[in-house]
Amino acid sequence: MPGERLTVRNSLEVGRFPGAAPPTKVELTIQSDEEKKAEEGCCRRWLRKFCPCCCKRQTSTSYDFTDKVEYVKPPAPEPDKQPSQDGETKEMAGNERDPWAKLQRLQQALMFVFDFRFLEIKLSVCSVDLLSSKTGQNRLEHHTDQYHGDELIIRRGQTFQIELELNRPFNEESDKLHLDLRTGPLPLVSKGTHVIIPLVSELEDQRWEAKVVERSGNRIKLSVNSPASSVIGLYRLAVVTSSVRNEASTTHDANKNIIMLFNPWCEDDTVFLDDEDELKEYVLNDTGRIYYGTEKQIGARTWNFGQFHEGILDACLFILDKSDMSPSGRGDPVNVVRVISAMINAQDDFGVLVGNWSGNYSGGVSPAAWSSSVEILKTYHSSNGTPVSYGQCWVFSGVTTTVLRCLGIPARSVTNFQSAHDTDVSLTTDVFFDENLEPIDELNTDSVWNFHVWNDCWMARPHLPPGNGGWQAVDSTPQETSQGTFCCGPASVNAIRSGQVYHKHDAPFVFAEVNSDKIYWQRNKDGTFSQFHIEKKAVGHCISTKAVGSDEREDITHLYKHPEGSEEERIAVETASRYGSKPDVYSKAMAEDVSVEVKIEGEGPRMGADAKLSIVVKNLSAQTRQTTLHSQVAVIYYTGVLKDTIKKEQIQVELSANEEKTIEWVLPYQQYQNQLVDQAALMLTLTGKVNETQQMLANQTTFRLRTPDLNITPLGEAVVGKEMAAKLTFKNPLPRTLKSVVFRVEGLGLQKGHEVLVGDVGGHATVTLTEHFIPTQPGPRKLVASLDCKQLTQVHGVADVNVRES
């Protein structure tokens, strides 16, 4: 009948056990489709229930091993060969026509997926959800919700979540799972471009790790952690699964990629910026103001940075890919900024913009016509890297601001009025005249621009001495080559201010832009040149940027140079010139016979008290020496980033022949109480010039204010399984109340880490608390505790506890 099938029914449960005897009885029946569905094998139904993706129900037009009828007689004791009509003999049933053999072959095929010994289905991933919605937890917590599109855009050093749909529930005891991230054309584990992320029970900072945080049937949610030094860029994600018993793995590629950015909200990232208003301005603000004109007629124009606009992030990553920079180098913002500086101009690497100062802009757009970075970057990307015409300094700066903010590096456009262009690394702006005071045009290659626009970007400089982090100057306008490439920076603004131009990168060039002297030279009859006039206030005026949170102009000249004409400014100029191509342009010191150093008594100043240091000045000559020491003390972050100057003073020093003087230097508590940051570190800078010899004096000393210890005293006998206690004592060193004090206590093998809310602690008050716990492991153990509050950090204590067996 239509819709009916012929099947073979065995009186035994054939196929359940390998090696079972073949059937001895065969019945021929006819079943309808409905009956066939009802009588389907229990193994197959059970398999489909737990693994629907591996064993789908057959349709009426498909066939399985029961879809054909084979007529097999019961086996005879000794099959006889009967003569056929043509005289040949045939066997009644071969292996290929035996239903028992077919069942065995099916069983062997199922063994690849089904473990009959353990009744276990091999784990595999059905789908990956990156939870990349703009309004979702990932994008909101990572401050990437403003980027266009629904890709997973995250920042390094911060956890993010993904969800996996598996073919069955996840079993931590028997299943193995890890994530596989790759970036760049040749990912390598050793280069940080191929990352294998293990599954762990607890996440730790500064590691690639993942943890299961939610379960629901076949779905699990993972919280993934990345170190704050991770390579930025586009990552391809795969999920690899296997089992403890079977090392063979299964890989599932996610259908979306992950984009990793720098994280200025993360304290461990070198681009960390701790001011929320500045983060909103220098990372999240997609519009700004760029200044132009002259120092007496300053104009301003609005610029659309558009770092979150559709296609801009892709364009920024394309710029990195198009450079010669290895993906493994993209974890260091210094490297990234330097490459961006080179790639924004097209001078030597087919970068984004063609510079043009000729006045003829045919074949392109006039630089003055641009008001946005968006069109420029999208055009460059869509043309597969064809440079866009044309740009001048404010256009280069605007595009650089866009790219840096887009990648997560705090950045701003900066305008310098009367900006010098030093062409011979002399750190001076030189003007040459002949014997008759006529300009020598072929020698007058230095120039002073009415204004010039570059960028500041924010980062620590851990490879430089303390105090050189913070704002760094970077200039994408192609003016002079740096190590053979048209790029400039990042150069520490603090180093430029003090004349320490020997720090990387390109500090001499930027110093000359803002603080070089304009020196006039006259040619002598013998062909040599002599100075006849120095203009000390010719360059570096009204250095400007947009103010935080408003459209007002902020003057930041004081960040780049000391007050014009001050002794500190003169010291910086003369210090810098020693590292230029004309080191003798200023009078050299006649002697180096005066020294200055700073001494710290004992363990150094304590928090809450006046900081006292000793300045020792020695005169090694047989004549008297006089100098004025300029001292300033500044608060610095532990990364070396300068926060603020809190005290300045001048110290007059007069030394007799071979005399040594000790000057007591004091910083009152009232002057630093509201200024300190995490590590309570300070840097004292001393500079001066010896009147008689013009010798330059300089010294920088970094010190911190010691915080009190948190004392821990074990109480009772330390025995496994027996309760004991420890007394924690802390005395507030400050004459002010500490708000919302929290103790964190932990001891491996003693007790789990937990918080104890103490509350407010009054000035000079003492807090004592007793912790009760039961040791769980024998041997030497350590109980550690720390105090946390906004007014005081770096307070901690430890106690040794020797636990014996019960």
mmCIF file of N, CA and C in Angstrom, residues 293 295 393 414-422 429 446-454 475 479 509-510 512-516 538-541 543:
data_model
loop_
_atom_site.group_PDB
_atom_site.id
_atom_site.type_symbol
_atom_site.label_atom_id
_atom_site.label_comp_id
_atom_site.label_asym_id
_atom_site.label_seq_id
_atom_site.Cartn_x
_atom_site.Cartn_y
_atom_site.Cartn_z
ATOM 1 N N GLY A 293 45.585 81.580 13.568
ATOM 2 C CA GLY A 293 45.742 83.037 13.495
ATOM 3 C C GLY A 293 47.079 83.480 14.036
ATOM 4 N N GLU A 295 49.091 85.398 17.700
ATOM 5 C CA GLU A 295 48.923 85.463 19.148
ATOM 6 C C GLU A 295 48.041 86.633 19.580
ATOM 7 N N CYS A 393 48.609 71.805 8.753
ATOM 8 C CA CYS A 393 48.832 71.346 10.119
ATOM 9 C C CYS A 393 47.548 71.092 10.892
ATOM 10 N N VAL A 414 46.510 70.870 19.847
ATOM 11 C CA VAL A 414 47.213 71.959 20.530
ATOM 12 C C VAL A 414 47.761 72.922 19.481
ATOM 13 N N THR A 415 47.575 74.211 19.727
ATOM 14 C CA THR A 415 48.082 75.238 18.808
ATOM 15 C C THR A 415 49.152 76.070 19.503
ATOM 16 N N ASN A 416 50.298 76.204 18.844
ATOM 17 C CA ASN A 416 51.410 77.028 19.324
ATOM 18 C C ASN A 416 51.558 78.229 18.401
ATOM 19 N N PHE A 417 51.511 79.424 18.962
ATOM 20 C CA PHE A 417 51.665 80.633 18.156
ATOM 21 C C PHE A 417 53.132 81.074 18.169
ATOM 22 N N GLN A 418 53.571 81.616 17.020
ATOM 23 C CA GLN A 418 54.994 81.906 16.811
ATOM 24 C C GLN A 418 55.802 80.634 17.034
ATOM 25 N N SER A 419 55.505 79.654 16.208
ATOM 26 C CA SER A 419 56.076 78.319 16.371
ATOM 27 C C SER A 419 57.319 78.178 15.500
ATOM 28 N N ALA A 420 58.437 77.827 16.124
ATOM 29 C CA ALA A 420 59.709 77.721 15.407
ATOM 30 C C ALA A 420 59.810 76.376 14.707
ATOM 31 N N HIS A 421 60.524 76.388 13.588
ATOM 32 C CA HIS A 421 60.822 75.171 12.833
ATOM 33 C C HIS A 421 62.341 75.066 12.709
ATOM 34 N N ASP A 422 62.921 74.219 13.566
ATOM 35 C CA ASP A 422 64.369 74.042 13.612
ATOM 36 C C ASP A 422 64.764 72.960 12.620
ATOM 37 N N THR A 429 66.706 79.045 16.761
ATOM 38 C CA THR A 429 66.216 79.530 15.475
ATOM 39 C C THR A 429 67.246 80.526 14.961
ATOM 40 N N ASP A 446 65.805 77.825 8.859
ATOM 41 C CA ASP A 446 64.914 77.854 10.026
ATOM 42 C C ASP A 446 63.808 78.880 9.785
ATOM 43 N N SER A 447 62.684 78.669 10.418
ATOM 44 C CA SER A 447 61.564 79.600 10.227
ATOM 45 C C SER A 447 60.720 79.663 11.490
ATOM 46 N N VAL A 448 59.877 80.687 11.557
ATOM 47 C CA VAL A 448 58.906 80.823 12.648
ATOM 48 C C VAL A 448 57.533 80.979 12.020
ATOM 49 N N TRP A 449 56.638 80.026 12.293
ATOM 50 C CA TRP A 449 55.300 80.059 11.732
ATOM 51 C C TRP A 449 54.396 80.925 12.609
ATOM 52 N N ASN A 450 53.409 81.545 11.993
ATOM 53 C CA ASN A 450 52.429 82.304 12.782
ATOM 54 C C ASN A 450 51.757 81.406 13.818
ATOM 55 N N PHE A 451 51.396 80.226 13.390
ATOM 56 C CA PHE A 451 50.848 79.235 14.328
ATOM 57 C C PHE A 451 51.136 77.853 13.755
ATOM 58 N N HIS A 452 51.150 76.897 14.634
ATOM 59 C CA HIS A 452 51.307 75.502 14.220
ATOM 60 C C HIS A 452 50.486 74.635 15.163
ATOM 61 N N VAL A 453 49.809 73.642 14.603
ATOM 62 C CA VAL A 453 48.921 72.782 15.379
ATOM 63 C C VAL A 453 49.483 71.362 15.400
ATOM 64 N N TRP A 454 49.604 70.811 16.597
ATOM 65 C CA TRP A 454 49.980 69.411 16.745
ATOM 66 C C TRP A 454 49.056 68.782 17.776
ATOM 67 N N ASP A 475 53.337 65.036 16.613
ATOM 68 C CA ASP A 475 53.081 65.939 15.483
ATOM 69 C C ASP A 475 53.062 65.127 14.194
ATOM 70 N N GLN A 479 57.397 67.671 8.744
ATOM 71 C CA GLN A 479 58.341 68.792 8.732
ATOM 72 C C GLN A 479 59.778 68.290 8.615
ATOM 73 N N PHE A 509 63.219 68.710 18.796
ATOM 74 C CA PHE A 509 62.447 69.440 17.790
ATOM 75 C C PHE A 509 61.288 70.194 18.433
ATOM 76 N N VAL A 510 60.558 69.527 19.343
ATOM 77 C CA VAL A 510 59.418 70.182 19.987
ATOM 78 C C VAL A 510 59.904 71.304 20.899
ATOM 79 N N ALA A 512 62.466 73.202 20.472
ATOM 80 C CA ALA A 512 62.784 74.348 19.624
ATOM 81 C C ALA A 512 61.519 75.062 19.162
ATOM 82 N N GLU A 513 60.441 74.310 18.945
ATOM 83 C CA GLU A 513 59.184 74.926 18.514
ATOM 84 C C GLU A 513 58.650 75.902 19.552
ATOM 85 N N VAL A 514 58.817 75.577 20.829
ATOM 86 C CA VAL A 514 58.168 76.370 21.871
ATOM 87 C C VAL A 514 59.121 77.259 22.663
ATOM 88 N N ASN A 515 60.434 76.967 22.646
ATOM 89 C CA ASN A 515 61.298 77.704 23.579
ATOM 90 C C ASN A 515 62.695 77.967 23.039
ATOM 91 N N SER A 516 62.882 77.919 21.748
ATOM 92 C CA SER A 516 64.211 78.236 21.224
ATOM 93 C C SER A 516 64.420 79.752 21.195
ATOM 94 N N ALA A 538 61.106 85.112 21.317
ATOM 95 C CA ALA A 538 60.580 85.181 19.962
ATOM 96 C C ALA A 538 59.556 84.104 19.650
ATOM 97 N N VAL A 539 59.631 82.949 20.315
ATOM 98 C CA VAL A 539 58.773 81.833 19.908
ATOM 99 C C VAL A 539 58.031 81.274 21.115
ATOM 100 N N GLY A 540 56.973 80.506 20.802
ATOM 101 C CA GLY A 540 56.248 79.790 21.848
ATOM 102 C C GLY A 540 55.325 80.646 22.672
ATOM 103 N N HIS A 541 54.288 81.199 22.044
ATOM 104 C CA HIS A 541 53.345 82.070 22.751
ATOM 105 C C HIS A 541 51.939 81.468 22.729
ATOM 106 N N ILE A 543 50.161 78.996 23.876
ATOM 107 C CA ILE A 543 49.893 77.605 23.479
ATOM 108 C C ILE A 543 48.493 77.242 23.961
#
